[in-house]
Each structure stands twice: as structure tokens, then as C-alpha cells.
Short mmCIF file of C-alpha atoms in Angstrom, two decimals:
data_model
loop_
_atom_site.label_atom_id
_atom_site.label_comp_id
_atom_site.label_asym_id
_atom_site.label_seq_id
_atom_site.Cartn_x
_atom_site.Cartn_y
_atom_site.Cartn_z
CA MET A 290 -0.01 0.10 0.08
CA GLY A 291 1.38 3.60 -0.95
CA ALA A 292 2.90 5.56 -3.45
CA HIS A 293 2.25 4.52 -7.27
CA ILE A 294 4.27 6.64 -9.75
CA ALA A 295 5.14 6.70 -13.21
CA ASP A 296 8.74 7.30 -13.97
CA ALA A 297 10.36 8.89 -17.20
CA LEU A 298 13.86 8.62 -17.02
CA GLY A 299 16.26 9.62 -19.74
CA TRP A 300 20.09 8.85 -19.51
CA PRO A 301 22.69 9.71 -19.60
CA PHE A 302 22.23 13.37 -18.24
CA THR A 303 24.90 15.92 -18.18
CA SER A 304 23.35 19.35 -18.15
CA VAL A 305 20.22 21.39 -19.35
CA PRO A 306 20.69 22.85 -22.46
CA PRO A 307 20.60 26.47 -22.55
CA GLY A 308 17.21 28.64 -23.97
CA GLN A 309 15.42 25.82 -26.39
CA ARG A 310 18.74 24.01 -27.39
CA LEU A 311 18.55 20.34 -27.90
CA GLU A 312 20.71 17.67 -26.53
CA PHE A 313 20.48 13.86 -27.11
CA MET A 314 20.43 11.29 -24.72
CA GLU A 315 21.22 7.51 -25.42
CA GLN A 316 17.99 6.38 -23.67
CA ILE A 317 14.61 7.50 -22.44
CA LYS A 318 12.26 5.14 -20.50
CA PHE A 319 8.88 4.96 -18.84
CA THR A 320 8.29 2.74 -15.74
CA VAL A 321 6.01 1.93 -13.19
CA ALA A 322 8.15 3.10 -9.77
CA GLY A 323 7.21 4.74 -6.33
CA THR A 324 7.81 2.89 -2.71
CA ALA A 325 4.39 0.62 -3.07
CA ALA A 326 4.28 -0.13 -7.05
CA ALA A 327 7.89 -0.69 -7.59
CA PRO A 328 8.21 -3.44 -4.82
CA ALA A 329 4.74 -5.07 -5.99
CA VAL A 330 6.41 -5.63 -9.43
CA ASN A 331 9.52 -6.91 -8.22
CA LEU A 332 7.55 -9.18 -5.93
CA ALA A 333 5.45 -10.62 -8.80
CA LYS A 334 8.74 -11.18 -10.71
CA LEU A 335 10.08 -13.13 -7.65
CA GLY A 336 6.93 -15.27 -7.85
CA VAL A 337 4.94 -13.91 -4.89
CA GLU A 338 1.21 -13.44 -4.77
CA VAL A 339 0.99 -9.54 -4.57
CA GLY A 340 -2.03 -7.30 -4.60
CA ALA A 341 -1.53 -3.22 -4.87
CA VAL A 342 -3.15 -0.71 -2.82
CA GLY A 343 -3.08 3.04 -3.99
CA ARG A 344 -4.48 5.75 -6.09
CA ILE A 345 -4.22 6.70 -9.78
CA GLY A 346 -5.52 9.09 -11.44
CA ASN A 347 -8.12 9.11 -14.36
CA ASP A 348 -5.57 9.50 -17.32
CA THR A 349 -3.38 7.55 -19.77
CA ILE A 350 -0.41 7.39 -17.29
CA GLY A 351 -2.82 6.06 -14.71
CA ASP A 352 -3.45 3.60 -17.59
CA PHE A 353 0.26 2.56 -18.04
CA VAL A 354 0.44 2.31 -14.32
CA ARG A 355 -2.50 -0.39 -14.13
CA SER A 356 -1.78 -2.19 -17.49
CA THR A 357 1.90 -2.62 -16.68
CA MET A 358 1.49 -3.91 -13.11
CA ASN A 359 -1.06 -6.28 -14.54
CA SER A 360 1.38 -7.65 -17.00
CA TYR A 361 3.64 -8.50 -14.29
CA GLY A 362 0.80 -10.41 -12.37
CA VAL A 363 0.11 -7.85 -9.75
CA ASN A 364 -3.18 -7.37 -8.80
CA THR A 365 -4.53 -4.01 -9.19
CA ASP A 366 -8.09 -4.39 -8.29
CA ASN A 367 -7.72 -2.43 -5.53
CA LEU A 368 -6.16 0.66 -7.30
CA VAL A 369 -8.61 3.36 -6.69
CA VAL A 370 -9.23 5.84 -9.80
CA ASP A 371 -9.08 9.41 -8.22
CA ALA A 372 -11.00 11.59 -10.66
CA ARG A 373 -9.69 14.78 -9.03
CA ARG A 374 -6.07 14.38 -9.51
CA GLN A 375 -3.36 13.04 -12.03
CA THR A 376 -1.30 9.93 -11.55
CA SER A 377 1.61 10.85 -9.48
CA ALA A 378 4.79 10.98 -11.82
CA SER A 379 8.30 12.11 -11.71
CA LEU A 380 11.00 13.50 -14.27
CA LEU A 381 14.58 11.56 -13.41
CA PRO A 382 17.54 12.82 -15.44
CA ILE A 383 20.23 9.92 -14.98
CA ARG A 384 23.56 10.79 -14.40
CA ARG A 385 26.63 8.59 -15.44
CA ASP A 386 27.35 7.69 -12.16
CA GLY A 387 23.79 6.69 -11.54
CA SER A 388 22.72 9.37 -9.28
CA ARG A 389 20.04 11.85 -10.19
CA PRO A 390 17.84 14.68 -9.20
CA ALA A 391 14.00 14.38 -9.30
CA LEU A 392 11.22 16.70 -10.26
CA HIS A 393 7.82 15.24 -8.75
CA VAL A 394 4.08 15.77 -9.02
CA ILE A 395 2.69 13.88 -5.93
CA GLY A 396 -0.79 13.66 -7.53
CA ALA A 397 -3.43 11.32 -6.62
CA ASN A 398 -1.11 9.68 -4.02
CA ALA A 399 -2.00 12.57 -2.11
CA GLY A 400 -5.81 11.29 -2.07
CA LEU A 401 -4.88 8.21 -0.50
CA THR A 402 -6.34 7.54 2.88
CA GLU A 403 -7.06 5.02 5.30
CA THR A 404 -10.46 4.33 3.96
CA ASP A 405 -9.03 2.45 0.77
CA VAL A 406 -7.63 -0.18 2.75
CA PRO A 407 -9.16 -3.50 1.54
CA TRP A 408 -9.52 -5.07 4.99
CA SER A 409 -11.41 -8.15 3.51
CA ILE A 410 -7.87 -8.54 1.37
CA VAL A 411 -5.61 -7.69 3.92
CA GLU A 412 -6.80 -10.06 6.49
CA LYS A 413 -5.65 -13.21 4.13
CA ALA A 414 -2.39 -11.88 3.74
CA GLN A 415 1.23 -12.44 5.69
CA ILE A 416 2.94 -9.23 4.82
CA PHE A 417 1.51 -5.56 4.98
CA HIS A 418 4.22 -3.33 2.95
CA LEU A 419 3.51 0.34 3.55
CA GLY A 420 5.88 2.54 0.80
CA GLY A 421 5.71 5.92 0.71
CA ALA A 422 5.30 7.52 4.05
CA PHE A 423 6.00 11.44 3.96
CA ILE A 424 4.73 12.12 0.55
CA LEU A 425 0.79 10.40 1.39
CA PRO A 426 -0.37 13.66 3.21
CA GLY A 427 -4.06 11.94 3.42
CA LEU A 428 -2.46 8.90 5.39
CA ASP A 429 0.64 10.39 7.09
CA GLY A 430 0.60 11.11 10.61
CA ALA A 431 -2.39 9.58 12.91
CA PRO A 432 -4.11 7.72 10.36
CA MET A 433 -1.02 5.89 9.10
CA GLY A 434 -0.54 4.72 12.96
CA ARG A 435 -4.03 3.63 13.22
CA VAL A 436 -3.70 1.41 9.67
CA LEU A 437 -0.80 -0.44 10.88
CA LYS A 438 -2.25 -0.58 14.30
CA ARG A 439 -5.00 -3.10 12.72
CA VAL A 440 -2.95 -4.70 10.41
CA LYS A 441 -0.74 -5.78 13.52
CA GLU A 442 -3.85 -6.73 15.33
CA LEU A 443 -4.57 -9.14 12.27
CA GLY A 444 -1.43 -11.12 12.98
CA LEU A 445 0.43 -9.81 9.78
CA THR A 446 3.81 -8.93 9.47
CA VAL A 447 4.64 -5.08 8.78
CA THR A 448 7.43 -3.54 6.52
CA MET A 449 7.73 0.15 5.57
CA ASP A 450 9.93 2.15 3.76
CA PHE A 451 9.23 6.04 3.40
CA LEU A 452 10.07 8.83 1.04
CA MET A 453 11.15 11.97 2.03
CA SER A 454 13.09 15.29 2.11
CA PRO A 455 14.28 17.02 5.38
CA ARG A 456 11.52 18.32 7.25
CA ASP A 457 10.87 20.02 10.75
CA ASP A 458 7.81 17.83 11.19
CA ALA A 459 9.27 14.10 10.32
CA GLN A 460 9.70 12.83 13.62
CA ARG A 461 5.80 13.97 14.48
CA VAL A 462 4.66 12.68 11.14
CA ILE A 463 6.09 9.17 11.26
CA GLY A 464 6.16 8.93 15.14
CA PRO A 465 2.53 7.13 15.66
CA SER A 466 3.51 4.14 13.27
CA LEU A 467 7.05 3.13 14.22
CA ARG A 468 5.86 1.15 16.76
CA TYR A 469 3.64 -1.08 14.87
CA VAL A 470 6.79 -1.70 11.96
CA ASP A 471 8.57 -5.22 12.27
CA TYR A 472 11.15 -4.19 9.29
CA LEU A 473 11.91 -0.68 8.64
CA MET A 474 14.23 -0.02 5.53
CA PRO A 475 14.91 3.31 4.78
CA ASN A 476 18.32 4.76 2.98
CA ILE A 477 20.65 5.91 5.38
CA GLU A 478 20.48 9.45 4.27
CA GLU A 479 16.61 9.72 4.82
CA ALA A 480 17.30 7.90 7.99
CA GLY A 481 19.39 10.70 8.98
CA TRP A 482 17.42 13.18 8.13
CA LEU A 483 14.34 11.86 10.28
CA VAL A 484 16.72 11.34 13.20
CA GLY A 485 18.62 14.70 12.95
CA THR A 486 22.16 12.80 12.98
CA GLU A 487 24.61 11.42 10.36
CA ASP A 488 25.95 8.86 12.93
CA ARG A 489 24.40 5.39 12.20
CA GLN A 490 24.70 3.89 15.79
CA GLU A 491 22.58 7.17 17.00
CA ILE A 492 19.83 6.75 13.88
CA ILE A 493 19.46 2.69 14.80
CA GLU A 494 19.21 3.39 18.57
CA TRP A 495 16.49 6.06 18.00
CA LEU A 496 14.91 3.97 15.73
CA HIS A 497 14.66 0.93 18.10
CA THR A 498 13.67 3.19 20.56
CA GLN A 499 10.68 4.14 18.71
CA GLY A 500 9.80 0.47 18.50
CA VAL A 501 10.80 -0.64 15.08
CA GLY A 502 11.58 -4.30 15.17
CA HIS A 503 14.70 -4.26 12.57
CA THR A 504 16.25 -1.42 11.25
CA LEU A 505 17.67 -2.31 7.95
CA LEU A 506 19.31 0.81 6.45
CA THR A 507 20.60 0.54 2.80
CA MET A 508 23.97 2.49 2.35
CA GLY A 509 24.40 2.06 -1.34
CA GLY A 510 28.21 0.99 -2.34
CA GLY A 511 28.48 0.58 1.76
CA GLY A 512 26.15 -2.14 1.75
CA VAL A 513 23.08 -2.82 4.12
CA SER A 514 23.11 -2.32 8.06
CA VAL A 515 20.92 -4.98 9.58
CA ALA A 516 19.91 -4.77 13.27
CA ALA A 517 17.17 -6.33 15.62
CA ASN A 518 15.84 -3.99 18.38
CA GLY A 519 18.43 -4.01 20.86
CA ASP A 520 21.26 -5.89 18.99
CA LYS A 521 24.10 -4.72 17.74
CA GLU A 522 24.24 -4.07 13.67
CA THR A 523 25.59 -6.24 10.98
CA VAL A 524 26.70 -4.79 7.99
CA LEU A 525 26.43 -6.80 4.60
CA PRO A 526 29.02 -5.86 2.10
CA ALA A 527 27.53 -4.63 -1.43
CA TYR A 528 27.95 -6.52 -4.50
CA ASP A 529 30.80 -5.58 -7.16
CA ILE A 530 28.57 -4.10 -9.89
CA SER A 531 28.98 -1.46 -12.74
CA VAL A 532 26.09 1.15 -11.52
CA VAL A 533 23.76 2.47 -14.23
CA ASP A 534 20.97 3.89 -12.27
CA THR A 535 20.01 3.70 -8.72
CA THR A 536 16.36 4.62 -9.20
CA GLY A 537 14.28 1.98 -7.70
CA CYS A 538 17.11 -0.13 -5.84
CA GLY A 539 15.35 0.53 -2.04
CA ASP A 540 12.27 -0.95 -3.49
CA ALA A 541 14.12 -4.09 -5.25
CA PHE A 542 15.73 -4.48 -1.52
CA SER A 543 12.12 -4.42 -0.06
CA ALA A 544 10.80 -7.02 -2.30
CA GLY A 545 13.87 -9.05 -1.80
CA LEU A 546 13.16 -8.91 2.11
CA ILE A 547 9.57 -9.50 1.75
CA SER A 548 9.94 -12.73 -0.62
CA GLY A 549 12.95 -14.32 1.70
CA LEU A 550 10.63 -13.51 5.07
CA LEU A 551 7.79 -15.40 2.91
CA ASP A 552 10.18 -18.26 2.20
CA GLY A 553 10.86 -18.41 5.81
CA LEU A 554 14.76 -17.00 5.50
CA ASP A 555 16.01 -15.32 9.09
CA VAL A 556 16.27 -11.90 8.69
CA MET A 557 19.93 -12.28 7.31
CA GLY A 558 19.31 -14.29 4.72
CA ALA A 559 16.12 -12.21 3.56
CA ALA A 560 18.35 -9.06 3.77
CA GLU A 561 21.08 -11.15 1.46
CA ARG A 562 18.45 -11.64 -1.23
CA GLY A 563 17.18 -7.98 -0.48
CA LEU A 564 20.55 -6.80 -1.44
CA ALA A 565 21.17 -9.16 -4.26
CA CYS A 566 17.99 -7.59 -5.59
CA GLY A 567 18.69 -3.83 -5.39
CA SER A 568 22.40 -4.43 -6.74
CA LEU A 569 20.51 -6.27 -10.05
CA VAL A 570 18.13 -2.84 -10.43
CA ALA A 571 21.14 -1.23 -10.12
CA THR A 572 22.73 -2.55 -13.36
CA GLY A 573 19.97 -1.04 -15.71
CA LEU A 574 17.51 1.92 -16.19
CA GLY A 575 14.57 2.21 -14.15
CA SER A 576 13.00 0.48 -11.28
CA ASP A 577 12.19 -2.57 -13.27
CA ALA A 578 15.52 -3.23 -14.54
CA GLY A 579 17.47 -5.82 -13.54
CA ILE A 580 15.23 -8.59 -11.95
CA VAL A 581 14.06 -11.16 -14.03
CA ASP A 582 12.93 -14.03 -11.58
CA ARG A 583 14.18 -16.13 -8.54
CA ASN A 584 16.26 -18.17 -9.93
CA GLN A 585 18.29 -15.62 -11.66
CA VAL A 586 18.82 -13.79 -8.36
CA ALA A 587 20.06 -16.89 -6.37
CA LYS A 588 22.55 -17.53 -9.26
CA PHE A 589 23.46 -13.53 -8.78
CA GLN A 590 23.87 -14.48 -5.19
CA GLN A 591 26.14 -17.62 -5.95
CA THR A 592 28.52 -15.88 -8.34
CA GLN A 593 28.71 -12.34 -8.36
CA ALA A 594 31.70 -10.56 -6.20
CA ARG A 595 31.27 -8.29 -3.23
CA LEU A 596 33.20 -5.25 -2.14
CA ALA A 597 35.34 -5.46 1.11
CA ALA A 598 33.56 -4.91 4.10
#
């Protein structure tokens, strides 16, 4: 449940041409993205039965999001069409090193509320992933906390990733939800903005104090920090890959971790699969790059070299 976005990506981006001059790129691509939609697509690739909950607009971008997700096998019956807002979308000029600025329209994601939760479907699930805290104004804060509290009461495992820029009210917005989160998976930069420090140990300690069951902080080439509440962290080293685009790597990590948990792996084993999935996505352009299926991910884990810890 959460953010559903259509991305328009261009690679490689070097500079904005002056005036109305033309610059050429090697590739432009359109993908389904967002911290709910992208994990859903990758979970379907990994053979997981997954349903999407979110909002799209009554427009061609929304049609693209729904049809593309359907083509991968994601159930989109609970994507609500918002008649007042366009489908959320981003323009992403990708630099040669894989980094990128982002230009974003929040669109229909702003209309998502707790009334959109299909509880008859949720109660049949095993894991509830909330993707997009901080860019879901109709759900952020107390409503999100109420949703996750009820999810936990139904006996589901809760996973969460968020999408944020620095903001003064961040801890107040996310505070009501953290106690219900079993596995929290932000990138280290966003986690630092939330907690107000760049010290990783302070970040982990603060999140654990708020009640988070496990922190999984993705750190790009630094790997992934994994820590159960009250325990010291373990850092899993990154894979040695040629990075094309970092878009969607965190979403792919989420999908890999969730699929691992569903397979009965412990948190370290699930995080290892997540790390492999995130690395594969970084080797291509867009959130849907890299991952083919579970066998391919397993082979990558077995054969791909790792960077030094």
C-alpha cells in the first residue's frame, strides 16, 4: 500500500541545454515506480502473490501504471481511480554515475486515505508493506498509525519504507507508526534526516527506541546495515557491480527482503536476497531493470563478487 508513480527516465544526463537548444540522450524509458508499486512489480517477478493498494488518476499515465503492473501479474483491483488528481509522476535525468535529481508531481498519491484499505483482502495476507510515508498526506501521521495498528492486530508482519526530504515535522509525522513496524528499510540519508544525525549508531538506537523491530538501512556501495531491536548491527557488504541507475534500488531491496521472509528465511538471509535484488536493479535503467526471476537472483548471489566490508 502506498505510492504509485510513473517515472520518465533519461540517460545519461549531463546538463540542461540553454534556451531551446537540443541535447541528445542514449535512452529514455517509462517505468512503474514508487515505494509501493515498484516493490509489487519486483515481488511478482520473484513469484510472490501480491496485491496493490493505492490511487491513480483517470488519465493515460494511470492506464500505463495499471496495465504494466497487470502484465507482471500484480493484482490491481484495489488501485482507486481519483477523478480529481492526475497520476503521480516523476522526471528523472540520470547521470552517468547513476545518481539523479528528481522532479515530482505528487498527484493521486495525495488522495490515498485509510478508507482505501481493503480489509477483507488484508486479513488474508501474510505481510503488509507500507511504501511512501511522508509523500502520502492523506495517510501520514495518525491515520497511518491506526492502519498499521489494525494490521498488527490481524497478525500480519509489517514492513515499511519511506520517501522524504528534510522536514521539521518528520518525527511527528512518522512517530505514530514506528511501534507497529517489524522491518523498516529506509536509505541511510533519509534515516539521518528523520533522526537528525549522520551517526549510524545514533540513528539505529533512536529507531529502536521508537519500537521498530528491525532496522535495515541501505547504504549504496556501503552495503546494508541490519539490526534487530536491542542488538548490534551487522553490515552486509555490497556487490561489485557497474552502476547505471540507482532509481528503485531500495524498492527492489524491499521486495527481496519480503520474499525472503515469506520463504522462511531469517532476517539476514532475507536481507541478503534484498541486497542482491537492489544490486541487480542498479545495473539497468529504471525501477523495473535487472530482476528476471528468483532463480536469476539466486545465481547472482552465488556468483557475483562482493566489495570489501
